[in-house]
Each structure stands twice: as structure tokens, then as C-alpha cells.
Short mmCIF file of C-alpha atoms in Angstrom, two decimals:
data_model
loop_
_atom_site.label_atom_id
_atom_site.label_comp_id
_atom_site.label_asym_id
_atom_site.label_seq_id
_atom_site.Cartn_x
_atom_site.Cartn_y
_atom_site.Cartn_z
CA MET U 17 113.47 115.05 109.70
CA VAL U 18 110.37 115.12 109.96
CA THR U 19 108.60 112.21 110.95
CA ARG U 20 105.83 112.36 112.36
CA VAL U 21 102.80 114.54 112.27
CA SER U 22 102.52 116.69 115.70
CA THR U 23 99.39 118.85 115.59
CA TRP U 24 95.92 118.44 113.52
CA ALA U 25 96.71 121.81 111.56
CA GLU U 26 99.78 119.73 110.55
CA ALA U 27 97.50 117.02 109.35
CA LEU U 28 94.38 118.36 108.29
CA PRO U 29 93.67 120.83 105.07
CA ALA U 30 94.13 124.70 105.77
CA ASP U 31 89.95 124.74 105.23
CA TRP U 32 89.60 121.76 108.05
CA ARG U 33 86.77 124.05 110.18
CA SER U 34 84.67 124.46 107.14
CA GLY U 35 84.70 121.19 106.22
CA THR U 36 82.21 117.84 107.46
CA PHE U 37 85.10 115.38 108.20
CA LEU U 38 84.32 111.65 110.14
CA GLY U 39 87.43 109.20 111.40
CA ARG U 40 88.13 107.01 114.31
CA ILE U 41 89.87 107.96 117.99
CA GLN U 42 91.07 105.49 120.32
CA THR U 43 89.32 106.08 123.65
CA GLN U 44 89.87 104.39 126.87
CA ALA U 45 87.07 102.27 126.86
CA GLY U 46 88.35 102.01 122.89
CA PRO U 47 88.16 103.08 119.52
CA SER U 48 84.99 105.24 118.97
CA PRO U 49 84.12 107.29 115.44
CA ILE U 50 83.94 111.01 115.51
CA LEU U 51 81.88 113.46 113.55
CA VAL U 52 83.77 116.43 112.60
CA ARG U 53 82.32 119.86 112.09
CA GLY U 54 83.12 123.50 112.12
CA GLY U 55 85.97 122.43 113.75
CA VAL U 56 84.35 120.61 116.09
CA ALA U 57 84.76 116.94 117.58
CA TYR U 58 81.72 114.86 118.70
CA ASP U 59 82.00 111.29 119.94
CA MET U 60 79.44 109.75 118.21
CA ALA U 61 79.51 105.87 119.56
CA GLN U 62 76.46 105.97 121.04
CA VAL U 63 74.97 107.44 117.95
CA ALA U 64 76.23 104.69 115.51
CA PRO U 65 79.29 102.20 117.50
CA THR U 66 80.96 102.13 113.60
CA VAL U 67 81.93 104.35 110.60
CA SER U 68 80.10 101.94 108.60
CA ALA U 69 76.28 102.60 110.14
CA LEU U 70 77.13 106.19 110.67
CA ILE U 71 77.42 106.20 106.41
CA ALA U 72 75.11 103.57 105.77
CA ASP U 73 72.36 105.92 107.53
CA ARG U 74 73.57 109.19 106.96
CA LEU U 75 73.99 110.21 110.51
CA PHE U 76 76.09 113.59 110.72
CA ASP U 77 74.14 115.17 113.48
CA GLY U 78 74.04 114.84 116.77
CA GLY U 79 77.27 112.77 118.85
CA GLU U 80 78.48 113.75 121.97
CA ALA U 81 80.52 117.15 121.53
CA LEU U 82 84.56 116.96 122.75
CA GLY U 83 85.21 120.43 122.02
CA ASP U 84 87.60 122.05 119.58
CA LEU U 85 89.37 119.01 117.14
CA ASP U 86 93.01 120.90 117.93
CA THR U 87 92.66 120.41 121.09
CA LEU U 88 92.57 116.50 121.26
CA ASP U 89 95.48 114.43 121.71
CA LEU U 90 96.37 113.64 117.86
CA ALA U 91 97.85 110.07 118.82
CA GLN U 92 94.36 109.04 119.86
CA LEU U 93 93.32 108.71 116.05
CA LEU U 94 93.18 105.86 114.52
CA SER U 95 91.92 105.02 110.66
CA PRO U 96 89.06 106.15 109.55
CA ILE U 97 87.29 103.45 108.39
CA ASP U 98 86.52 99.86 110.49
CA LEU U 99 84.07 97.25 109.76
CA GLN U 100 84.46 98.37 104.94
CA CYS U 101 86.17 96.43 102.59
CA VAL U 102 89.83 97.79 101.40
CA LYS U 103 89.21 97.31 97.33
CA ALA U 104 92.06 99.28 95.09
CA ALA U 105 92.08 99.55 91.83
CA GLY U 106 95.20 98.65 90.02
CA VAL U 107 97.06 100.46 86.56
CA THR U 108 94.95 103.37 86.35
CA PHE U 109 96.96 105.75 85.06
CA ALA U 110 99.75 105.27 82.05
CA VAL U 111 103.04 105.69 83.62
CA SER U 112 101.50 103.40 86.72
CA ALA U 113 100.63 100.98 83.75
CA LEU U 114 104.10 100.79 81.83
CA GLU U 115 105.79 100.33 85.18
CA ARG U 116 103.69 97.55 85.93
CA VAL U 117 104.94 96.14 82.76
CA ILE U 118 108.60 96.90 82.96
CA GLU U 119 108.17 94.67 86.80
CA GLU U 120 106.54 91.47 84.15
CA ARG U 121 108.90 91.74 81.82
CA ALA U 122 111.65 92.23 84.36
CA ARG U 123 110.32 89.24 86.37
CA GLY U 124 110.91 91.07 89.58
CA ASP U 125 114.36 92.09 88.89
CA HIS U 126 115.17 95.96 89.64
CA SER U 127 118.74 96.17 87.63
CA LYS U 128 117.00 94.66 84.53
CA ALA U 129 114.20 97.80 84.96
CA ALA U 130 116.20 100.84 83.41
CA GLU U 131 117.05 99.09 79.42
CA LEU U 132 112.73 97.47 79.58
CA ARG U 133 112.09 101.37 80.61
CA GLY U 134 113.66 102.35 77.69
CA ARG U 135 112.08 99.67 75.41
CA LEU U 136 108.78 100.16 75.93
CA GLU U 137 108.55 104.28 75.75
CA GLU U 138 110.35 104.28 72.05
CA ALA U 139 107.85 101.75 71.29
CA LEU U 140 104.45 102.99 72.22
CA GLY U 141 105.74 106.54 72.55
CA GLY U 142 102.98 109.10 73.95
CA SER U 143 99.67 106.73 72.61
CA ILE U 144 99.16 104.79 76.41
CA ARG U 145 98.16 108.29 77.50
CA SER U 146 96.25 109.98 75.53
CA VAL U 147 93.44 106.02 74.70
CA VAL U 148 90.46 105.47 76.50
CA PRO U 149 90.07 102.38 77.68
CA GLY U 150 87.66 100.02 76.21
CA THR U 151 86.90 102.50 73.00
CA ASP U 152 88.16 101.03 69.55
CA GLU U 153 91.25 103.01 69.58
CA ALA U 154 92.35 101.00 72.63
CA ALA U 155 91.68 97.70 70.97
CA ALA U 156 93.73 98.82 67.61
CA LEU U 157 95.98 99.56 70.22
CA LYS U 158 96.20 96.43 71.47
CA GLU U 159 96.39 94.78 68.53
CA ALA U 160 99.55 96.34 67.56
CA LEU U 161 101.08 95.84 70.36
CA ILE U 162 100.37 91.47 70.58
CA ALA U 163 102.03 92.67 65.85
CA ASP U 164 104.71 93.58 68.14
CA GLY U 165 105.05 90.58 71.09
CA LEU U 166 105.09 93.79 73.94
CA TRP U 167 101.32 93.20 74.92
CA SER U 168 101.05 92.11 78.12
CA GLN U 169 98.10 91.65 81.14
CA TYR U 170 99.26 94.48 82.35
CA LEU U 171 98.09 96.70 79.54
CA GLU U 172 94.90 94.88 78.92
CA VAL U 173 93.30 96.28 82.87
CA ALA U 174 95.26 100.07 81.12
CA ILE U 175 93.16 100.07 77.74
CA GLY U 176 91.53 97.27 77.61
CA PRO U 177 86.88 97.09 79.10
CA ASP U 178 88.05 95.38 82.62
CA ALA U 179 89.58 97.64 85.38
CA GLU U 180 92.11 95.53 87.76
CA ILE U 181 90.13 95.76 91.01
CA PHE U 182 91.83 93.19 94.21
CA THR U 183 91.51 93.11 97.80
CA LYS U 184 93.94 95.35 99.83
CA SER U 185 93.15 94.57 103.27
CA PRO U 186 91.65 93.07 105.68
CA VAL U 187 88.76 94.10 107.02
CA LEU U 188 90.07 96.31 110.53
CA SER U 189 93.43 95.80 109.78
CA THR U 190 94.75 99.56 108.11
CA VAL U 191 96.32 101.68 109.69
CA GLY U 192 96.13 105.67 110.19
CA LEU U 193 98.16 109.08 110.31
CA ASN U 194 101.63 108.11 112.07
CA ALA U 195 101.84 104.81 112.74
CA PRO U 196 104.42 102.57 110.74
CA VAL U 197 103.93 100.59 107.96
CA GLY U 198 105.12 97.58 106.50
CA VAL U 199 106.94 95.83 103.69
CA ARG U 200 107.47 92.25 103.65
CA SER U 201 111.32 91.51 105.21
CA ASP U 202 111.79 89.88 102.30
CA SER U 203 111.63 91.79 99.82
CA THR U 204 114.14 94.17 97.73
CA TRP U 205 112.48 96.16 95.38
CA ASN U 206 108.98 98.52 96.80
CA ASN U 207 107.63 101.45 96.94
CA PRO U 208 104.74 103.62 98.59
CA GLU U 209 101.83 104.29 96.65
CA PRO U 210 100.03 107.73 97.40
CA GLU U 211 96.58 107.77 96.14
CA VAL U 212 93.04 109.69 96.33
CA VAL U 213 90.71 106.81 98.43
CA LEU U 214 86.83 107.29 97.82
CA VAL U 215 84.70 105.77 100.61
CA ALA U 216 80.93 104.23 100.08
CA ASP U 217 78.21 102.69 101.23
CA ALA U 218 76.88 99.39 100.48
CA HIS U 219 75.44 100.22 97.35
CA GLY U 220 78.10 101.47 96.13
CA VAL U 221 77.35 105.16 96.86
CA ALA U 222 80.70 107.41 97.98
CA VAL U 223 80.10 109.58 100.65
CA GLY U 224 84.03 111.14 100.88
CA ALA U 225 87.60 110.52 100.02
CA THR U 226 90.12 110.25 102.51
CA LEU U 227 94.61 109.42 101.61
CA GLY U 228 95.64 106.18 101.47
CA ASN U 229 99.03 104.99 100.83
CA ASP U 230 98.78 101.18 98.96
CA VAL U 231 101.98 99.96 99.63
CA ASN U 232 103.51 97.63 97.20
CA LEU U 233 105.84 95.59 96.57
CA ARG U 234 107.61 95.56 93.09
CA ASP U 235 109.79 92.13 93.35
CA PHE U 236 107.02 89.83 94.26
CA GLU U 237 104.53 91.49 91.80
CA GLY U 238 107.23 91.62 89.18
CA ARG U 239 107.63 87.59 89.32
CA SER U 240 104.27 86.54 88.69
CA ALA U 241 100.44 88.23 89.22
CA LEU U 242 99.99 85.36 91.14
CA LEU U 243 101.81 86.66 93.81
CA LEU U 244 99.18 90.25 94.04
CA GLY U 245 97.79 89.34 97.28
CA LYS U 246 101.25 88.56 98.92
CA ALA U 247 102.39 92.20 97.41
CA LYS U 248 99.59 94.07 98.57
CA ASP U 249 98.45 91.77 101.66
CA ASN U 250 101.04 92.19 104.99
CA THR U 251 101.11 93.67 108.10
CA ALA U 252 100.70 97.60 108.15
CA SER U 253 100.72 97.29 104.60
CA CYS U 254 97.69 99.39 104.17
CA SER U 255 97.64 103.71 106.33
CA LEU U 256 94.46 105.68 105.63
CA GLY U 257 94.02 109.04 106.72
CA PRO U 258 93.89 111.80 108.54
CA LEU U 259 90.26 111.75 108.45
CA ILE U 260 87.35 111.13 105.52
CA ARG U 261 86.57 114.62 104.03
CA LEU U 262 82.63 113.77 103.75
CA PHE U 263 80.73 115.55 100.42
CA ASP U 264 79.07 118.74 100.94
CA ASP U 265 78.65 121.91 99.39
CA GLY U 266 82.16 122.79 100.19
CA TYR U 267 83.57 119.18 98.69
CA SER U 268 82.53 117.16 95.68
CA MET U 269 83.86 114.33 93.59
CA GLU U 270 84.81 116.86 91.08
CA ASP U 271 86.99 118.06 93.86
CA VAL U 272 88.26 114.56 93.71
CA ARG U 273 88.60 114.80 89.86
CA ALA U 274 90.94 117.51 90.39
CA ALA U 275 92.86 116.51 93.32
CA ASP U 276 96.94 117.14 92.87
CA VAL U 277 98.53 114.23 95.71
CA ALA U 278 102.19 115.09 96.16
CA LEU U 279 104.86 112.72 97.68
CA THR U 280 108.26 113.01 99.82
CA ILE U 281 110.27 110.43 100.85
CA THR U 282 112.77 110.63 103.61
CA GLY U 283 115.23 108.40 104.56
CA THR U 284 117.27 108.35 107.47
CA ASP U 285 120.25 108.14 104.70
CA ASP U 286 119.43 111.86 103.63
CA TYR U 287 118.17 110.54 100.58
CA VAL U 288 114.49 112.36 98.94
CA LEU U 289 112.54 111.71 96.34
CA ASN U 290 109.52 114.04 95.62
CA GLY U 291 106.79 112.64 93.14
CA HIS U 292 103.62 114.24 92.57
CA SER U 293 99.67 112.63 91.47
CA THR U 294 96.73 114.42 88.96
CA MET U 295 93.87 113.00 88.82
CA GLN U 296 93.25 114.65 86.76
CA GLU U 297 95.38 111.76 84.34
CA ILE U 298 93.43 108.69 85.75
CA SER U 299 91.83 107.18 82.69
CA ARG U 300 89.08 105.59 84.12
CA ASP U 301 86.44 108.27 86.29
CA PRO U 302 86.65 107.52 90.10
CA GLU U 303 82.72 106.86 89.82
CA GLU U 304 83.21 104.03 86.82
CA LEU U 305 85.76 102.00 89.10
CA LEU U 306 83.49 101.85 92.49
CA ARG U 307 81.01 100.87 89.80
CA GLN U 308 83.53 97.84 88.93
CA ALA U 309 84.90 97.71 92.17
CA LEU U 310 81.42 97.21 93.55
CA SER U 311 79.87 94.86 89.97
CA GLU U 312 77.62 92.49 91.32
CA HIS U 313 78.70 92.37 94.47
CA HIS U 314 77.28 93.22 97.79
CA TYR U 315 78.92 95.14 101.04
CA PRO U 316 77.39 95.23 103.59
CA ASP U 317 78.97 97.06 105.53
CA GLY U 318 80.55 99.43 102.72
CA LEU U 319 83.40 99.94 101.04
CA VAL U 320 86.73 102.03 100.15
CA LEU U 321 88.55 101.97 96.57
CA PHE U 322 92.37 103.44 96.15
CA CYS U 323 91.54 105.04 93.04
CA GLY U 324 95.15 104.11 91.96
CA THR U 325 98.22 105.90 91.42
CA LEU U 326 100.27 108.42 88.13
CA PHE U 327 103.86 107.80 91.14
CA ALA U 328 106.14 105.38 90.43
CA PRO U 329 109.35 105.80 91.22
CA THR U 330 112.45 105.40 89.04
CA GLN U 331 115.07 107.62 90.37
CA ASP U 332 118.04 105.69 91.95
CA ARG U 333 118.77 105.08 95.14
CA ASP U 334 122.27 103.29 95.68
CA GLU U 335 123.15 102.30 92.38
CA PRO U 336 122.49 103.54 88.41
CA GLY U 337 120.23 101.60 86.87
CA LYS U 338 118.54 99.80 90.03
CA GLY U 339 115.70 102.41 90.70
CA PHE U 340 114.11 102.93 93.92
CA THR U 341 113.25 101.35 97.26
CA HIS U 342 112.08 101.70 100.56
CA LYS U 343 114.73 101.72 103.38
CA ILE U 344 113.91 101.11 106.70
CA GLY U 345 113.29 104.26 109.02
CA ASP U 346 112.05 106.09 105.63
CA THR U 347 109.22 108.54 106.53
CA VAL U 348 106.28 109.05 103.62
CA ALA U 349 104.32 111.94 103.40
CA ILE U 350 100.97 112.64 101.23
CA ARG U 351 99.85 115.72 100.60
CA SER U 352 96.18 117.01 98.96
CA GLU U 353 94.59 120.35 99.71
CA ARG U 354 91.78 119.37 100.56
CA LEU U 355 92.41 116.60 102.16
CA GLY U 356 94.90 117.23 104.21
CA THR U 357 98.53 115.11 105.64
CA LEU U 358 99.37 111.28 106.07
CA ILE U 359 102.56 110.68 107.47
CA ASN U 360 103.88 107.08 107.76
CA GLN U 361 107.68 105.74 108.67
CA VAL U 362 108.22 102.37 107.12
CA THR U 363 109.45 98.77 109.31
CA THR U 364 108.85 95.31 107.81
CA SER U 365 105.99 93.26 108.44
CA ARG U 366 107.92 91.55 110.47
CA ASP U 367 108.59 94.77 112.73
CA ALA U 368 105.31 96.27 112.72
CA PRO U 369 103.15 96.51 116.00
CA ALA U 370 101.11 93.08 115.70
CA TRP U 371 97.80 93.67 114.40
CA THR U 372 95.34 92.25 117.43
CA MET U 373 92.25 93.72 117.06
CA GLY U 374 90.20 92.39 114.44
CA ILE U 375 86.56 91.84 114.34
CA GLY U 376 85.27 89.29 117.22
CA ALA U 377 87.42 92.31 119.45
CA PHE U 378 86.15 94.47 117.54
CA MET U 379 82.47 92.91 118.04
CA ALA U 380 83.67 91.84 121.94
CA ASN U 381 84.48 95.48 122.83
CA LEU U 382 81.85 96.91 121.60
CA ALA U 383 79.39 94.52 123.37
CA GLY U 384 81.39 95.06 126.91
CA ARG U 385 80.37 98.80 125.97
CA GLY U 386 76.82 98.30 125.52
CA LEU U 387 76.90 99.85 121.95
CA LEU U 388 75.74 97.18 119.91
CA GLY U 389 72.20 98.36 120.75
CA ALA U 390 73.07 101.73 118.93
CA LYS U 391 71.97 101.86 115.12
#
């Protein structure tokens, strides 16, 4: 069973030598941003000490050449973002909308999920898949569901005018390729959420994309939407990578809109689950989600936005009708043709490596290296 990506060729898209990428590596001195162009990696710390600053000023040239990227130690690779706010859009696909309704009505009890899924699918048919959020058709569907006693706060954000946007994880808390990802030790119903993640500047302008795993606790959120913070924000519960692919002549927002995301979960118990998500079925355009994420707020160091997932695991793992939940040691592999592969192994947030480099420690490190005077 493959539990880690061991070579750059396995981590990166097939056309990586023709693309432009940003990321971060751990050097002996501390974390440094890197630019990858034409297959060559450049240490950008003297150009700008953070990925967020490189993006803000579009500093995508220069730096100290480190050689071909595939000659660097893959173990140095970190999450590709630093000071950006980590935001996420929820309930952006019809299937995931139904699963959120099921969680809510099951009150976090996975044993009730199969029965509820059947009832909702019978009541809704294919109508929710074709409706455009915020339209008159969506409003009519809402009234019909209310009349049938089937309305939910999750359907409100799925087909209403306002998207669900939440803060997923604190600044600097995300983990990268091959790092453990965590679920709370007291969760009994949880799953990965493989997603395309937009990377934007302070004005909400997207400059590129990467892959992400928005680890979710279905039992916590299912008991109450007010537990969303506990369901989403835990140590090592947010992974990103392997690198940010910057928009250029060969990669654009159209590629994001057309992206397919594949997921494979492999357990130490020989359990295998394969899933697939396509951005072509998203209910709101990625740029509209980014507009709503920016709202009237200001993110001076930029933001990243998880775009949501079509994947909602219902395949039974142990007992019939109980669906899927993680076990410790699961390997989660997320792949997309133009973005590469993100692999993480599941542990508990309690047992995951402690997060120690917060904003204060990060600034102290940069100051100690004389980098805070860099642009």
C-alpha cells in the first residue's frame, strides 16, 4: 500500500516543466517560498519572504536558482501558503447538499443515514441538480420543499442567493504533502473532502489553484450547524498542495472550471474507496464563490478558498447501512491532472504533530534571518 509520495514526478502534474508554480520548503534556516519555472526551483526569500507577498506584488521572477526541482528533497516540502486566510465554500454541489441535509436530520447518527437518503432522493428527484442558485426556479423549489416539510438550512445555501462561506483553519496551520491529517479523537463519523482550492490576492483576484483536503466531522456538524467550527478546525485538519499552480498561458480559470478530482482512500484493513468530483457540476462559478468569500471584508495578506466537493462517501465500510468513516492509518490520495497529487495519512488531531510555528514564531524567524526588510 502506497502511503506517501516519494518522488516529485509522482507529486506533480505530467506537464509540470511547462507550468509555473509557487510553494514553500523547509530550509535549515526556516521556511522559504520557492518559484518553479521551466522545471527549475528558485528560492524567493530574498525577493519576498512570504508566498502571500510574492502574490500581492506578482513577484514571479528572480530568486536564487536551486537547480531542477526534482533534485530537491521532497521531504522539505511544506504547505504552499503562509499568511493567507483559509476560507471554504460549503454545499456547492447537489450531492453534498443532500448529504448535509442527511447529517442534519440524522443528528449526527450515521445509522440513520441510509433511510434518510432514500426518502430525500425520492422527494427531490433530479430537481436540485439542475436548479441555479438564487433564481426564480430555486425560489419555487424552496417553497415546494417547505410545503413538504423538507426544507433545511443546508438547502438554503445550496440553492439560495448566498453561498456558505466559512473560515476553515487559522493562518499558518495548514499541512502539506505527506504530512498526517487529523480528525478529532472523539469523532465517530468523518470523511475527507477533496477539493480544488483557489489562491487569491488581497483584492480577491485569483492567481492560481492547488488541491486541498477539507477534513470534515459529519457527526459534529450533523448534531448542530453551530458545531461547524469544531467539525472543521482542528489540528492538522486542513491539507494543501503539492504546489500552487499559477495562471499563465498554459493554465487558467477555465482549467479550474473543467477540473476533475479523483480520490482514493486505502485503509490498513485493506479497505479501498474510490471517489470522483468534477468542477463541471459545481452549482456556483468559482469566481462567484470567490466574490462572495471576499464579501465586504479585506484580507491584506490574501486568501485561499476551498471550492467544495461533489464527493460524499456513502459506501459501507464495516456494517451495512453505516456508511463510511475514517480509521487511523487511512491513506487519502487526491489527484487532478493539472494540479498533481496530494497524499496524507489519517491520525487523530490529538496525536498529530503539534503546530508550533504560529504568526509570532514565523515573524521572529524571518526577523532573525534578516528577511523582514525584503519587499
